[in-house]
């Protein structure tokens, strides 16, 4: 027999999509779009990580996500520090969403998902794959292109492109 854990938690499907989002790219937004199809409520949360020195402040990163996703009712944008799984508990999320781009993401994501499960067996990680055109894309590539004077149209939303331009001008 299997015992099914805290299903109450999963009646309203609250999904948490955590990340650094420094800055948000069209790859992240592709995952947001897919997660919205599964969620009653999707919380996109900017992780405050004292070990990373992000280009954009937490507030700027949230602002860019808001600008790229305005008008979607069941979407919330916030930030958090500490363990993702503790934040998921706090906001009543039964699922953590992560994007899987390639095999190279797998090892780290697999390890993190199992560690989170150990911390709370009632919270599952859902992996979503982006559209193929975004599988090569990550935030550090975007930062590097702009730093070297390249054009990031078509890989980040227009409001992010504008913020990047200002940051490096
Ligand atoms: P982290 O530093 O937590 O990896 P990111 O903001 O880079 O933060 O990524 C958050 C999540 O989004 C991760 O699960 C990552 O794999 C996923 N992700 C990042 N870029 C893409 C992309 N281009 N396509 C799909 N998923 C992505």
GROMACS .gro file of C-alpha atoms and ligand atoms in nm:
model
  196
    1UNK     CA    1   0.000   0.000   0.000
    2UNK     CA    2   0.118   0.351  -0.060
    3UNK     CA    3   0.043   0.636   0.171
    4UNK     CA    4  -0.020   0.962   0.004
    5UNK     CA    5   0.121   1.259   0.190
    6UNK     CA    6  -0.027   1.598   0.237
    7UNK     CA    7  -0.277   1.605  -0.047
    8UNK     CA    8  -0.459   1.899   0.108
    9UNK     CA    9  -0.161   2.098   0.005
   10UNK     CA   10  -0.210   1.995  -0.355
   11UNK     CA   11  -0.581   2.069  -0.397
   12UNK     CA   12  -0.506   2.419  -0.504
   13UNK     CA   13  -0.207   2.377  -0.729
   14UNK     CA   14   0.038   2.636  -0.613
   15UNK     CA   15   0.363   2.612  -0.808
   16UNK     CA   16   0.681   2.791  -0.708
   17UNK     CA   17   0.936   2.882  -0.976
   18UNK     CA   18   1.253   2.992  -0.796
   19UNK     CA   19   1.566   3.125  -0.959
   20UNK     CA   20   1.826   3.396  -0.975
   21UNK     CA   21   1.672   3.558  -1.285
   22UNK     CA   22   1.972   3.789  -1.334
   23UNK     CA   23   1.804   3.888  -1.565
   24UNK     CA   24   1.493   3.697  -1.672
   25UNK     CA   25   1.525   3.567  -2.031
   26UNK     CA   26   1.279   3.436  -2.289
   27UNK     CA   27   1.389   3.088  -2.176
   28UNK     CA   28   1.264   3.155  -1.823
   29UNK     CA   29   0.945   3.306  -1.966
   30UNK     CA   30   0.891   2.997  -2.178
   31UNK     CA   31   0.898   2.793  -1.856
   32UNK     CA   32   0.661   3.042  -1.685
   33UNK     CA   33   0.416   3.004  -1.974
   34UNK     CA   34   0.424   2.625  -1.952
   35UNK     CA   35   0.396   2.625  -1.571
   36UNK     CA   36   0.092   2.855  -1.588
   37UNK     CA   37  -0.093   2.582  -1.778
   38UNK     CA   38  -0.047   2.351  -1.479
   39UNK     CA   39  -0.099   2.596  -1.193
   40UNK     CA   40  -0.390   2.754  -1.009
   41UNK     CA   41  -0.131   2.997  -0.883
   42UNK     CA   42   0.230   3.039  -0.995
   43UNK     CA   43   0.478   3.219  -0.772
   44UNK     CA   44   0.797   3.333  -0.943
   45UNK     CA   45   1.047   3.399  -0.668
   46UNK     CA   46   1.382   3.572  -0.697
   47UNK     CA   47   1.634   3.395  -0.478
   48UNK     CA   48   1.851   3.617  -0.261
   49UNK     CA   49   2.179   3.429  -0.245
   50UNK     CA   50   2.456   3.587  -0.036
   51UNK     CA   51   2.714   3.374  -0.221
   52UNK     CA   52   2.629   3.525  -0.559
   53UNK     CA   53   2.693   3.880  -0.668
   54UNK     CA   54   2.414   3.952  -0.911
   55UNK     CA   55   2.431   4.226  -1.171
   56UNK     CA   56   2.080   4.343  -1.082
   57UNK     CA   57   1.943   4.405  -0.733
   58UNK     CA   58   1.658   4.189  -0.605
   59UNK     CA   59   1.414   4.477  -0.662
   60UNK     CA   60   1.538   4.530  -1.019
   61UNK     CA   61   1.508   4.160  -1.096
   62UNK     CA   62   1.150   4.153  -0.963
   63UNK     CA   63   1.068   4.468  -1.156
   64UNK     CA   64   1.194   4.311  -1.482
   65UNK     CA   65   0.982   3.999  -1.421
   66UNK     CA   66   0.677   4.215  -1.346
   67UNK     CA   67   0.735   4.417  -1.663
   68UNK     CA   68   0.757   4.102  -1.873
   69UNK     CA   69   0.451   3.932  -1.727
   70UNK     CA   70   0.198   4.205  -1.650
   71UNK     CA   71  -0.171   4.127  -1.656
   72UNK     CA   72  -0.156   3.759  -1.563
   73UNK     CA   73  -0.396   3.706  -1.271
   74UNK     CA   74  -0.264   3.386  -1.126
   75UNK     CA   75   0.098   3.496  -1.127
   76UNK     CA   76   0.276   3.640  -0.822
   77UNK     CA   77   0.628   3.778  -0.816
   78UNK     CA   78   0.826   3.786  -0.497
   79UNK     CA   79   1.170   3.722  -0.346
   80UNK     CA   80   1.302   3.502  -0.070
   81UNK     CA   81   1.615   3.403   0.114
   82UNK     CA   82   1.702   3.077   0.282
   83UNK     CA   83   1.604   2.732   0.164
   84UNK     CA   84   1.369   2.709  -0.132
   85UNK     CA   85   1.177   2.427   0.028
   86UNK     CA   86   1.114   2.635   0.342
   87UNK     CA   87   0.985   2.916   0.125
   88UNK     CA   88   0.761   2.671  -0.062
   89UNK     CA   89   0.614   2.560   0.273
   90UNK     CA   90   0.561   2.919   0.378
   91UNK     CA   91   0.365   3.010   0.065
   92UNK     CA   92   0.176   2.680   0.051
   93UNK     CA   93   0.336   2.558  -0.272
   94UNK     CA   94   0.309   2.185  -0.333
   95UNK     CA   95   0.545   2.192  -0.630
   96UNK     CA   96   0.874   2.351  -0.727
   97UNK     CA   97   0.921   2.420  -1.099
   98UNK     CA   98   1.263   2.404  -1.263
   99UNK     CA   99   1.365   2.431  -1.625
  100UNK     CA  100   1.576   2.161  -1.787
  101UNK     CA  101   1.777   2.274  -2.084
  102UNK     CA  102   2.024   1.999  -2.145
  103UNK     CA  103   2.198   1.705  -1.989
  104UNK     CA  104   2.433   1.954  -1.824
  105UNK     CA  105   2.143   2.086  -1.610
  106UNK     CA  106   2.036   1.741  -1.508
  107UNK     CA  107   2.298   1.644  -1.254
  108UNK     CA  108   2.267   1.956  -1.043
  109UNK     CA  109   1.888   1.970  -1.073
  110UNK     CA  110   1.855   1.602  -0.984
  111UNK     CA  111   2.069   1.650  -0.675
  112UNK     CA  112   1.872   1.957  -0.568
  113UNK     CA  113   1.535   1.790  -0.624
  114UNK     CA  114   1.633   1.491  -0.412
  115UNK     CA  115   1.775   1.712  -0.138
  116UNK     CA  116   1.451   1.910  -0.134
  117UNK     CA  117   1.249   1.592  -0.120
  118UNK     CA  118   1.452   1.483   0.179
  119UNK     CA  119   1.370   1.809   0.349
  120UNK     CA  120   1.000   1.783   0.266
  121UNK     CA  121   0.860   1.473   0.099
  122UNK     CA  122   0.528   1.647   0.025
  123UNK     CA  123   0.684   1.896  -0.212
  124UNK     CA  124   0.769   1.764  -0.556
  125UNK     CA  125   0.988   1.918  -0.823
  126UNK     CA  126   0.844   1.947  -1.172
  127UNK     CA  127   1.089   1.978  -1.462
  128UNK     CA  128   0.978   2.154  -1.776
  129UNK     CA  129   1.168   2.179  -2.103
  130UNK     CA  130   1.172   2.505  -2.292
  131UNK     CA  131   1.116   2.546  -2.660
  132UNK     CA  132   1.424   2.423  -2.847
  133UNK     CA  133   1.526   2.774  -2.950
  134UNK     CA  134   1.593   2.864  -2.586
  135UNK     CA  135   1.787   2.556  -2.481
  136UNK     CA  136   2.124   2.728  -2.522
  137UNK     CA  137   2.020   3.038  -2.333
  138UNK     CA  138   2.115   3.146  -1.984
  139UNK     CA  139   2.138   3.474  -1.794
  140UNK     CA  140   2.517   3.488  -1.786
  141UNK     CA  141   2.533   3.458  -2.166
  142UNK     CA  142   2.290   3.749  -2.193
  143UNK     CA  143   2.501   3.960  -1.954
  144UNK     CA  144   2.816   3.878  -2.149
  145UNK     CA  145   2.663   3.966  -2.487
  146UNK     CA  146   2.550   4.307  -2.358
  147UNK     CA  147   2.879   4.372  -2.182
  148UNK     CA  148   3.059   4.318  -2.512
  149UNK     CA  149   2.822   4.542  -2.702
  150UNK     CA  150   2.600   4.278  -2.865
  151UNK     CA  151   2.228   4.281  -2.928
  152UNK     CA  152   2.001   4.069  -2.707
  153UNK     CA  153   1.676   4.134  -2.891
  154UNK     CA  154   1.489   3.809  -2.933
  155UNK     CA  155   1.646   3.644  -2.630
  156UNK     CA  156   1.517   3.873  -2.355
  157UNK     CA  157   1.191   4.070  -2.337
  158UNK     CA  158   1.209   4.437  -2.450
  159UNK     CA  159   1.188   4.580  -2.094
  160UNK     CA  160   1.489   4.368  -1.993
  161UNK     CA  161   1.685   4.470  -2.299
  162UNK     CA  162   1.621   4.833  -2.199
  163UNK     CA  163   1.735   4.773  -1.838
  164UNK     CA  164   2.051   4.603  -1.965
  165UNK     CA  165   2.125   4.889  -2.200
  166UNK     CA  166   2.096   5.137  -1.911
  167UNK     CA  167   2.308   4.923  -1.681
  168UNK     CA  168   2.597   4.907  -1.927
  169UNK     CA  169   2.572   5.262  -2.066
  170LIG     P1  170   1.961   2.940  -1.088
  170LIG     O1  171   2.080   3.024  -1.054
  170LIG     O2  172   1.871   2.905  -0.976
  170LIG     O3  173   1.990   2.826  -1.183
  170LIG     P2  174   1.834   3.073  -1.305
  170LIG     O4  175   1.757   3.199  -1.296
  170LIG     O5  176   1.947   3.070  -1.399
  170LIG     O6  177   1.872   3.042  -1.161
  170LIG     O7  178   1.736   2.958  -1.345
  170LIG     C1  179   1.619   2.929  -1.278
  170LIG     C2  180   1.559   2.808  -1.341
  170LIG     O8  181   1.527   2.834  -1.476
  170LIG     C3  182   1.652   2.686  -1.343
  170LIG     O9  183   1.574   2.571  -1.325
  170LIG     C4  184   1.709   2.689  -1.482
  170LIG    O10  185   1.742   2.558  -1.526
  170LIG     C5  186   1.591   2.742  -1.560
  170LIG     N1  187   1.634   2.808  -1.683
  170LIG     C6  188   1.726   2.904  -1.698
  170LIG     N2  189   1.741   2.939  -1.827
  170LIG     C7  190   1.654   2.861  -1.896
  170LIG     C8  191   1.623   2.845  -2.034
  170LIG     N3  192   1.683   2.913  -2.130
  170LIG     N4  193   1.528   2.756  -2.067
  170LIG     C9  194   1.469   2.684  -1.971
  170LIG     N5  195   1.494   2.690  -1.840
  170LIG    C10  196   1.585   2.779  -1.803
   0.00000   0.00000   0.00000
